[in-house]
Short mmCIF file of N, CA, C and O in Angstrom, two decimals:
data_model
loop_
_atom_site.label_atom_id
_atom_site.label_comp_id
_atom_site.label_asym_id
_atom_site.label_seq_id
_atom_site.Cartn_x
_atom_site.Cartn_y
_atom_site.Cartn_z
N UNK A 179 2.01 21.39 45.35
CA UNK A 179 0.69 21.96 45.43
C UNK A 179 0.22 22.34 44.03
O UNK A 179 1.10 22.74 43.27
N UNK A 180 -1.01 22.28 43.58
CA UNK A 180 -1.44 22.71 42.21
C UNK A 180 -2.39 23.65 42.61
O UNK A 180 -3.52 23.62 43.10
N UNK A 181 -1.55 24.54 42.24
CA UNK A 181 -2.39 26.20 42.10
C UNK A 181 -3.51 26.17 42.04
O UNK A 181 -4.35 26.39 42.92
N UNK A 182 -3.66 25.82 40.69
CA UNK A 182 -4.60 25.64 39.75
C UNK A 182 -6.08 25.20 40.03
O UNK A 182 -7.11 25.82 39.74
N UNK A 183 -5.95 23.99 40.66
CA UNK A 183 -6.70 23.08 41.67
C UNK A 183 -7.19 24.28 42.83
O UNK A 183 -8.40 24.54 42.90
N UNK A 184 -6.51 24.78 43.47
CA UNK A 184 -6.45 25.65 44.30
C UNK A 184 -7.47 26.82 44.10
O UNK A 184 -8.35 26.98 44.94
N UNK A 185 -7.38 27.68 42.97
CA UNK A 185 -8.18 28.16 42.43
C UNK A 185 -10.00 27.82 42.60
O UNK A 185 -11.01 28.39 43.03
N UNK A 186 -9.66 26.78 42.09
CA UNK A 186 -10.46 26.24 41.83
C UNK A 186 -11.83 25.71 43.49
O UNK A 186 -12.95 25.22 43.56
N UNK A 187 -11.28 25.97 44.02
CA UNK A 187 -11.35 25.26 45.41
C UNK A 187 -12.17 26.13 45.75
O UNK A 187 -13.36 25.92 45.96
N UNK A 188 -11.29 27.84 45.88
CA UNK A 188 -11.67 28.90 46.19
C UNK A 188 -13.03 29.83 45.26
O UNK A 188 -13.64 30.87 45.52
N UNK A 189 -13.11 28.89 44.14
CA UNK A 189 -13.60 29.59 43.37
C UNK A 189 -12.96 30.63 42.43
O UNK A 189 -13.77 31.11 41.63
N UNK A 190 -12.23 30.90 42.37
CA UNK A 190 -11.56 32.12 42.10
C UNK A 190 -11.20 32.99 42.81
O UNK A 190 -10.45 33.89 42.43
N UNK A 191 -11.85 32.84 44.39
CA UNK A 191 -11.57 34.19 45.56
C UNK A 191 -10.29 33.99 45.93
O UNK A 191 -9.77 33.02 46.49
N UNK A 192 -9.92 34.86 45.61
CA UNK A 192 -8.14 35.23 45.70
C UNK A 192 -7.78 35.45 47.82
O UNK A 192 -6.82 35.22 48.55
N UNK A 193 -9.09 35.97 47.98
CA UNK A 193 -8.82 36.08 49.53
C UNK A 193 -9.29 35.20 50.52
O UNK A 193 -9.22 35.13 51.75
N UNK A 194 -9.90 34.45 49.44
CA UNK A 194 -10.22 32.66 50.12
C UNK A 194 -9.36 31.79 50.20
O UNK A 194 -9.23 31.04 51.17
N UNK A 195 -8.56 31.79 49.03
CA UNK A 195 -7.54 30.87 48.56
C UNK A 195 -6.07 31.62 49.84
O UNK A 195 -5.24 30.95 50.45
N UNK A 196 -6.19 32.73 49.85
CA UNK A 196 -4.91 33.20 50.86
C UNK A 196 -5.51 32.91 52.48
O UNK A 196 -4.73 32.67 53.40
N UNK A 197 -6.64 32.95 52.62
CA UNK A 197 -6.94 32.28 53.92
C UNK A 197 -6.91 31.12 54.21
O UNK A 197 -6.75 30.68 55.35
N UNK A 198 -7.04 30.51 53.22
CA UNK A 198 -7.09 28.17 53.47
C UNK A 198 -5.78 28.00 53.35
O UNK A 198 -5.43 26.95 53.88
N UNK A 199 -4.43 28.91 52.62
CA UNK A 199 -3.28 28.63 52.61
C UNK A 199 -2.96 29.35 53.72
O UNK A 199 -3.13 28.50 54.59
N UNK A 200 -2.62 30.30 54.27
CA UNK A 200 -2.82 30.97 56.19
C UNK A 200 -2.82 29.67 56.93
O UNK A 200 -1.97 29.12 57.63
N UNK A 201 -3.91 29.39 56.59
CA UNK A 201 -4.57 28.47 58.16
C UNK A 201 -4.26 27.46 57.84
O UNK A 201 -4.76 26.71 58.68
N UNK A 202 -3.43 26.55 56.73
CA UNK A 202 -2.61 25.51 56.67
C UNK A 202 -1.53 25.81 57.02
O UNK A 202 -0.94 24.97 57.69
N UNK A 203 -1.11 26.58 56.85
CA UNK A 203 0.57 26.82 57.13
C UNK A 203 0.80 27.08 58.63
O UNK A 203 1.82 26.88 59.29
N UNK A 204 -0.36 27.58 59.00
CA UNK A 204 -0.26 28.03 60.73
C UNK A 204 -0.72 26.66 61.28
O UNK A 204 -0.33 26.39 62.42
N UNK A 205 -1.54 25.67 60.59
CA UNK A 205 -2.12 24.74 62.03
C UNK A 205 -1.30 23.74 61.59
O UNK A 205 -1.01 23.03 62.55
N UNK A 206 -0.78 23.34 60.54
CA UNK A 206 0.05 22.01 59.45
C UNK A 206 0.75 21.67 60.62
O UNK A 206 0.47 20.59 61.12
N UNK A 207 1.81 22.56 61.31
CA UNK A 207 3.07 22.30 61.63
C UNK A 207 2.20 21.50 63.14
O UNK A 207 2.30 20.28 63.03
N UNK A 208 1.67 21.77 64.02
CA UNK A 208 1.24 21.67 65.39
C UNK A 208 0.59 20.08 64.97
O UNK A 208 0.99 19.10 65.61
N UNK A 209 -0.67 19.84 63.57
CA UNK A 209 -0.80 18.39 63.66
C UNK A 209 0.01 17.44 63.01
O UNK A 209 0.04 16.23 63.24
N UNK A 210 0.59 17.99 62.28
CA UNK A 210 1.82 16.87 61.92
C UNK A 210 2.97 16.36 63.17
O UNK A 210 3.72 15.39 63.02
N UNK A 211 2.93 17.14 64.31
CA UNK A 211 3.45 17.09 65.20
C UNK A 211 2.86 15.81 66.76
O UNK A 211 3.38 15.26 67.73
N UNK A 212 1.34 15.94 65.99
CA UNK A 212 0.56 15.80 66.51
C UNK A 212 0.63 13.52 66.38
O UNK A 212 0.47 12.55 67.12
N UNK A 213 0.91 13.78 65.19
CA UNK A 213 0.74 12.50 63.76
C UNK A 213 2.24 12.37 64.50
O UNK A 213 2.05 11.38 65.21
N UNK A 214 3.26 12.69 64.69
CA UNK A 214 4.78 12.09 64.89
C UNK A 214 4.19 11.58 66.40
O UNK A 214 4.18 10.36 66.52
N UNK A 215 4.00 11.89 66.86
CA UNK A 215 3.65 11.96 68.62
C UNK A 215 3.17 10.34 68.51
O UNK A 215 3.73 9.32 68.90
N UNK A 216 1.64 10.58 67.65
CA UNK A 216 0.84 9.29 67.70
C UNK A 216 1.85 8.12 67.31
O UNK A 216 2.04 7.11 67.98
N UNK A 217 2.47 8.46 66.12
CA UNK A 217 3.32 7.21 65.08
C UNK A 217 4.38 6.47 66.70
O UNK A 217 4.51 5.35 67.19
N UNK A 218 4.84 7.69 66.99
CA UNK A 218 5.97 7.17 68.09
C UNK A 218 5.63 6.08 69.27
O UNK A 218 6.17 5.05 69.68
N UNK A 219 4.41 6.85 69.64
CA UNK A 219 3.63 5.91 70.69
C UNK A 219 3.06 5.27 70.39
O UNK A 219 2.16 5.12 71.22
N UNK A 220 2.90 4.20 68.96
CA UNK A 220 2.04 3.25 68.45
C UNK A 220 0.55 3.60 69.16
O UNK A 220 -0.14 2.70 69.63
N UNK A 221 0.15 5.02 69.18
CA UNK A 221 -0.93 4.92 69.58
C UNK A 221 -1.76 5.24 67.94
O UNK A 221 -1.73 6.32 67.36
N UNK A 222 -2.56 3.86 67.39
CA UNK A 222 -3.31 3.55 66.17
C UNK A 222 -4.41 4.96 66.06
O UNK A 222 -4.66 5.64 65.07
N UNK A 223 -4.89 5.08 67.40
CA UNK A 223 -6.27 5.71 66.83
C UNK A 223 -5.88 6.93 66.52
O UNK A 223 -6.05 7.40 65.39
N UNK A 224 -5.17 7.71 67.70
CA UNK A 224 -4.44 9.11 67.49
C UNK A 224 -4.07 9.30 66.14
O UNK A 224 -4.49 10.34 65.63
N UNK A 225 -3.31 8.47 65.38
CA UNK A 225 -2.15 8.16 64.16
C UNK A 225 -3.47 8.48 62.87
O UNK A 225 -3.50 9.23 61.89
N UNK A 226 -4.36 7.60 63.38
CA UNK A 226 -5.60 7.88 62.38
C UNK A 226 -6.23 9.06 62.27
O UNK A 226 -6.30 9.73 61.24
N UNK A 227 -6.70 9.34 63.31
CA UNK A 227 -7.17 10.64 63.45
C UNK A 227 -6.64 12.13 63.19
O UNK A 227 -7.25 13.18 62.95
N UNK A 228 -5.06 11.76 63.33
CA UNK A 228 -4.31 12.98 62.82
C UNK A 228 -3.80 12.77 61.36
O UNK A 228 -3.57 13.57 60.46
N UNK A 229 -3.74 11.93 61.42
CA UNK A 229 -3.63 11.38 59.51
C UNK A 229 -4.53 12.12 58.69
O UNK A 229 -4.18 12.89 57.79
N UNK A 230 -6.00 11.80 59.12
CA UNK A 230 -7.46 11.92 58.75
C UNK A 230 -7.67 13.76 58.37
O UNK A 230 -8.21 14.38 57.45
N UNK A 231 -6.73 14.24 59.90
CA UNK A 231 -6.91 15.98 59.71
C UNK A 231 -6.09 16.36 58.62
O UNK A 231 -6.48 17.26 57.88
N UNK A 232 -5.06 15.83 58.44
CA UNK A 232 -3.85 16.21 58.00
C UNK A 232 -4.77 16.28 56.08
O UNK A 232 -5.06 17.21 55.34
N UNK A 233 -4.96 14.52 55.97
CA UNK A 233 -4.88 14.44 54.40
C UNK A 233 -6.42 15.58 54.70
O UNK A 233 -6.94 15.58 53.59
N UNK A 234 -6.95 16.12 55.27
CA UNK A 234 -8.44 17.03 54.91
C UNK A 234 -8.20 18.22 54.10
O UNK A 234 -8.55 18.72 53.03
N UNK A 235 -7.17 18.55 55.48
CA UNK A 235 -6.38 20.07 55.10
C UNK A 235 -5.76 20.09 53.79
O UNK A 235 -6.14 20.83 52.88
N UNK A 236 -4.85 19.32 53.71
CA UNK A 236 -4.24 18.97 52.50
C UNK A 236 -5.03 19.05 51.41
O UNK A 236 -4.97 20.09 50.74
N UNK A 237 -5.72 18.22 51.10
CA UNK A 237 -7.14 18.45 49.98
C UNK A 237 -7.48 19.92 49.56
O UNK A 237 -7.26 20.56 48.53
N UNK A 238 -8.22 20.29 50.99
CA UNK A 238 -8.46 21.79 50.97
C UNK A 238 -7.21 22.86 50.25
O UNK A 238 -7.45 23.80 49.50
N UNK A 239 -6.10 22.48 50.62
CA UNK A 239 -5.46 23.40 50.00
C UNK A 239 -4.26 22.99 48.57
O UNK A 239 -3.26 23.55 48.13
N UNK A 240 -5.22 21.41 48.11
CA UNK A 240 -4.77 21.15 46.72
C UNK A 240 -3.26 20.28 46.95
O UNK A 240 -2.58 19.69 46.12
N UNK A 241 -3.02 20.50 48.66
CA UNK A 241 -1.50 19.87 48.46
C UNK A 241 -1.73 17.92 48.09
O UNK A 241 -1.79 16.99 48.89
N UNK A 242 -1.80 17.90 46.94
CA UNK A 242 -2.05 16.27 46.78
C UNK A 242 -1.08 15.32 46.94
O UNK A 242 -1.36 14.13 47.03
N UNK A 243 -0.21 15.66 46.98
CA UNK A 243 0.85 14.36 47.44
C UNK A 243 1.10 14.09 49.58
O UNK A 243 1.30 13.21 50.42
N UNK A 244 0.88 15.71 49.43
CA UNK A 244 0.34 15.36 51.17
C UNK A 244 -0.52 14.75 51.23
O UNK A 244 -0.30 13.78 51.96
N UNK A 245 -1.74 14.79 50.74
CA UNK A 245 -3.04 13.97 50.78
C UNK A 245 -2.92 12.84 50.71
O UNK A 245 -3.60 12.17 51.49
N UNK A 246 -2.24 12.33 50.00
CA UNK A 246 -1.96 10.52 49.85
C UNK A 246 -1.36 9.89 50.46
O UNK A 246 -1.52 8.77 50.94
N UNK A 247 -0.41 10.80 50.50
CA UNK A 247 0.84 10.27 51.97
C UNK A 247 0.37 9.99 53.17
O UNK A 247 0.54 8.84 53.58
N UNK A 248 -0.29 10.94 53.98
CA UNK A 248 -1.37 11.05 55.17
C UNK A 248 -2.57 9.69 55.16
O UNK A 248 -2.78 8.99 56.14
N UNK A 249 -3.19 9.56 53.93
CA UNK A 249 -4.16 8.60 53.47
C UNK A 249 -3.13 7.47 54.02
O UNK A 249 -3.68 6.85 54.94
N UNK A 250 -2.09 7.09 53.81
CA UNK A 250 -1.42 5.87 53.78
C UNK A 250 -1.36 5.25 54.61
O UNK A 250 -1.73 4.08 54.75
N UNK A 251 -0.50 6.51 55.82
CA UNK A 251 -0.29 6.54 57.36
C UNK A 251 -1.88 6.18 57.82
O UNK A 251 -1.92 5.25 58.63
N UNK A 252 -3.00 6.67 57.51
CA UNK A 252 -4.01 6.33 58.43
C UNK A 252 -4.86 5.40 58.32
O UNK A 252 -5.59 5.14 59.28
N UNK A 253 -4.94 4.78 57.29
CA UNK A 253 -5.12 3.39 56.54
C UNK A 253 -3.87 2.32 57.58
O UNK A 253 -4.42 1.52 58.34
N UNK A 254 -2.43 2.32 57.59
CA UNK A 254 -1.68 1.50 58.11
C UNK A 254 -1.88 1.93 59.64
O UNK A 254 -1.46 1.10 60.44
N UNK A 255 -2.33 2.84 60.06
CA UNK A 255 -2.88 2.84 61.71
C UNK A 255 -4.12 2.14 61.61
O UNK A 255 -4.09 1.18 62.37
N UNK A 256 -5.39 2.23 60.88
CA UNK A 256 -6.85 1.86 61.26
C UNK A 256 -6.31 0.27 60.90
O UNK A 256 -7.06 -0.70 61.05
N UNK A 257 -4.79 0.15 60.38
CA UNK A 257 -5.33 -1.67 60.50
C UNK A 257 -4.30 -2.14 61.50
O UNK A 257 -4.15 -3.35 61.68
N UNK A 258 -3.62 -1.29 62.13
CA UNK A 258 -2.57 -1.65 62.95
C UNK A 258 -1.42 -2.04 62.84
O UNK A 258 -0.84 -2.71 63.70
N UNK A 259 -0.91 -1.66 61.72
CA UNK A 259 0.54 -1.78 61.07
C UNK A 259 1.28 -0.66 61.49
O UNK A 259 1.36 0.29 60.71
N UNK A 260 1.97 -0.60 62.83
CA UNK A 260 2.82 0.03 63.68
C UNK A 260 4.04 0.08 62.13
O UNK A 260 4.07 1.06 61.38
N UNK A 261 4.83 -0.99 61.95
CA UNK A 261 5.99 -0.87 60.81
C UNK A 261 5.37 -0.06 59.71
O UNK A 261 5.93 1.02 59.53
N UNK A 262 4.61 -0.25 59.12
CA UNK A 262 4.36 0.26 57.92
C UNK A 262 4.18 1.95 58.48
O UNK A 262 5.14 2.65 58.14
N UNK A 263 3.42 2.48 59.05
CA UNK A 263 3.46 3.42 59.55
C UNK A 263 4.62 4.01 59.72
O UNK A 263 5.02 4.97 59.06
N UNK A 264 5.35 3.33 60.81
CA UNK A 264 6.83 4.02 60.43
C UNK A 264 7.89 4.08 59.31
O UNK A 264 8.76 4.95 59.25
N UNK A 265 7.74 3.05 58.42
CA UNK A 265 8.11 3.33 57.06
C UNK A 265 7.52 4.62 55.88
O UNK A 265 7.96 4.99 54.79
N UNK A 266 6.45 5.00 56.63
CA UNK A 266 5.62 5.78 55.71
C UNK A 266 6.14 7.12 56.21
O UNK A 266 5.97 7.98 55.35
N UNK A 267 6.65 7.52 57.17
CA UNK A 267 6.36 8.35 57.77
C UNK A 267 7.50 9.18 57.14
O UNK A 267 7.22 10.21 56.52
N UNK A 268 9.04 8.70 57.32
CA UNK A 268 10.19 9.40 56.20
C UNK A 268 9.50 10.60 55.46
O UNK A 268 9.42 11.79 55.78
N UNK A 269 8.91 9.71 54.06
CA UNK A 269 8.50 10.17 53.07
C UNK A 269 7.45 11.44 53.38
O UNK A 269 7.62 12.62 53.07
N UNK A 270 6.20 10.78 54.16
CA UNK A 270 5.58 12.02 54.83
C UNK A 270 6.13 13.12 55.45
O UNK A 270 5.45 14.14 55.50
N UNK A 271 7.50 13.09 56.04
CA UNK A 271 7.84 13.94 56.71
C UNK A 271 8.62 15.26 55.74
O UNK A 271 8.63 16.48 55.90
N UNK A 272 9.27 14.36 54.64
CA UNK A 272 9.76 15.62 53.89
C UNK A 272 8.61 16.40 52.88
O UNK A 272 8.62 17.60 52.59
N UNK A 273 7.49 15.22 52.40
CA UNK A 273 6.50 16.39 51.60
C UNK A 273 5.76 17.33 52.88
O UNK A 273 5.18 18.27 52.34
N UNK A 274 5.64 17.38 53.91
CA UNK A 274 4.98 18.33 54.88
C UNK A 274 6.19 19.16 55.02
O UNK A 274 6.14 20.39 55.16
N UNK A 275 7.12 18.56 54.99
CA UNK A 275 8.65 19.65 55.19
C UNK A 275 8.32 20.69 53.61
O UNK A 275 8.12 21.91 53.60
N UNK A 276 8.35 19.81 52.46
CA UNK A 276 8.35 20.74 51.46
C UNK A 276 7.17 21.76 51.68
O UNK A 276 7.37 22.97 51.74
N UNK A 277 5.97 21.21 51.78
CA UNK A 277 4.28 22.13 51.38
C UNK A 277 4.55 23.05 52.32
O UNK A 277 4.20 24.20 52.05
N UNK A 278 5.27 22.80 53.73
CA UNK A 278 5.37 23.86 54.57
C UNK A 278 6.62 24.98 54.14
O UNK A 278 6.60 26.12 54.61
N UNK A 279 7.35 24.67 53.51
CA UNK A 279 8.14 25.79 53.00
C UNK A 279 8.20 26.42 51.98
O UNK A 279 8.89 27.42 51.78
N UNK A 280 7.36 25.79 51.09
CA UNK A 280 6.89 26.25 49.78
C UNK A 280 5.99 27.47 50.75
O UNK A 280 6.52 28.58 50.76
N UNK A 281 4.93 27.34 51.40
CA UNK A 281 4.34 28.12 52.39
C UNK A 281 4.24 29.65 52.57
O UNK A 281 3.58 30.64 52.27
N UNK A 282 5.69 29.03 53.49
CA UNK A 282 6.69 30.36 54.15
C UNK A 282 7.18 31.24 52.96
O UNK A 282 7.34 32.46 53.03
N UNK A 283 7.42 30.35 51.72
CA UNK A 283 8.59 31.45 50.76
C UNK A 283 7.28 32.04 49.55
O UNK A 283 7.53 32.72 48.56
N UNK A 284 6.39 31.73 49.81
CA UNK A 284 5.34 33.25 48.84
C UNK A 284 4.79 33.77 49.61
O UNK A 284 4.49 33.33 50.72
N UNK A 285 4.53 34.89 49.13
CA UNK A 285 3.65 36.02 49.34
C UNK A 285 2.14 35.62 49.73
O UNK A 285 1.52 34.97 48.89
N UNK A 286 1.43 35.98 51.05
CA UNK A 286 0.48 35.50 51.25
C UNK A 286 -0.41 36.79 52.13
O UNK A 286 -1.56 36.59 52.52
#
């Protein structure tokens, strides 16, 4: 995640920036869950659509390597690349593992 970026997002509001990181850390876990569900059941549109929420949030809260990762997955669903999707997904799964525990371990 880049702070910095983050900042920036918020403007400087320190109690903006602790609310968009809140409400990622609380909803992250339920649609990434959401995104494994779709990937499993080769269901494309779901896969997209939760991809789509995922890299938003992500943005919003500066996490950029989530953002791209998510971008990847929903790009290889909108064209129907079931494999690629599941190749992507590994990698996706440990940066949402990291952004979500980076999360949990500051002060918020």
């Amino acid at each position: 995640m880049n702070r910095e970026r983050l900042r920036q997002i918020a403007d400087g509001d320190a109690g903006l920036e602790r609310e968009l990181l809140l409400l990622f850390r609380n909803q992250h876990p339920g649609e990434a869950g959401l995104l494994w569900a779709a990937i499993d059941a080769g269901d494309f549109d779901a896969a997209a659509k939760a991809a789509h929420r995922i890299s938003g949030a992500a943005g919003t809260v500066a996490a950029q390597d989530l953002g791209m990762l998510s971008e990847s997955i929903g790009l290889a669903a909108r064209r129907g690349e079931r494999e690629e999707m599941r190749r992507a997904r590994p990698r996706l799964e440990c940066e949402s593992r990291r952004v979500t525990e980076y999360l949990w371990g500051i002060s918020l």
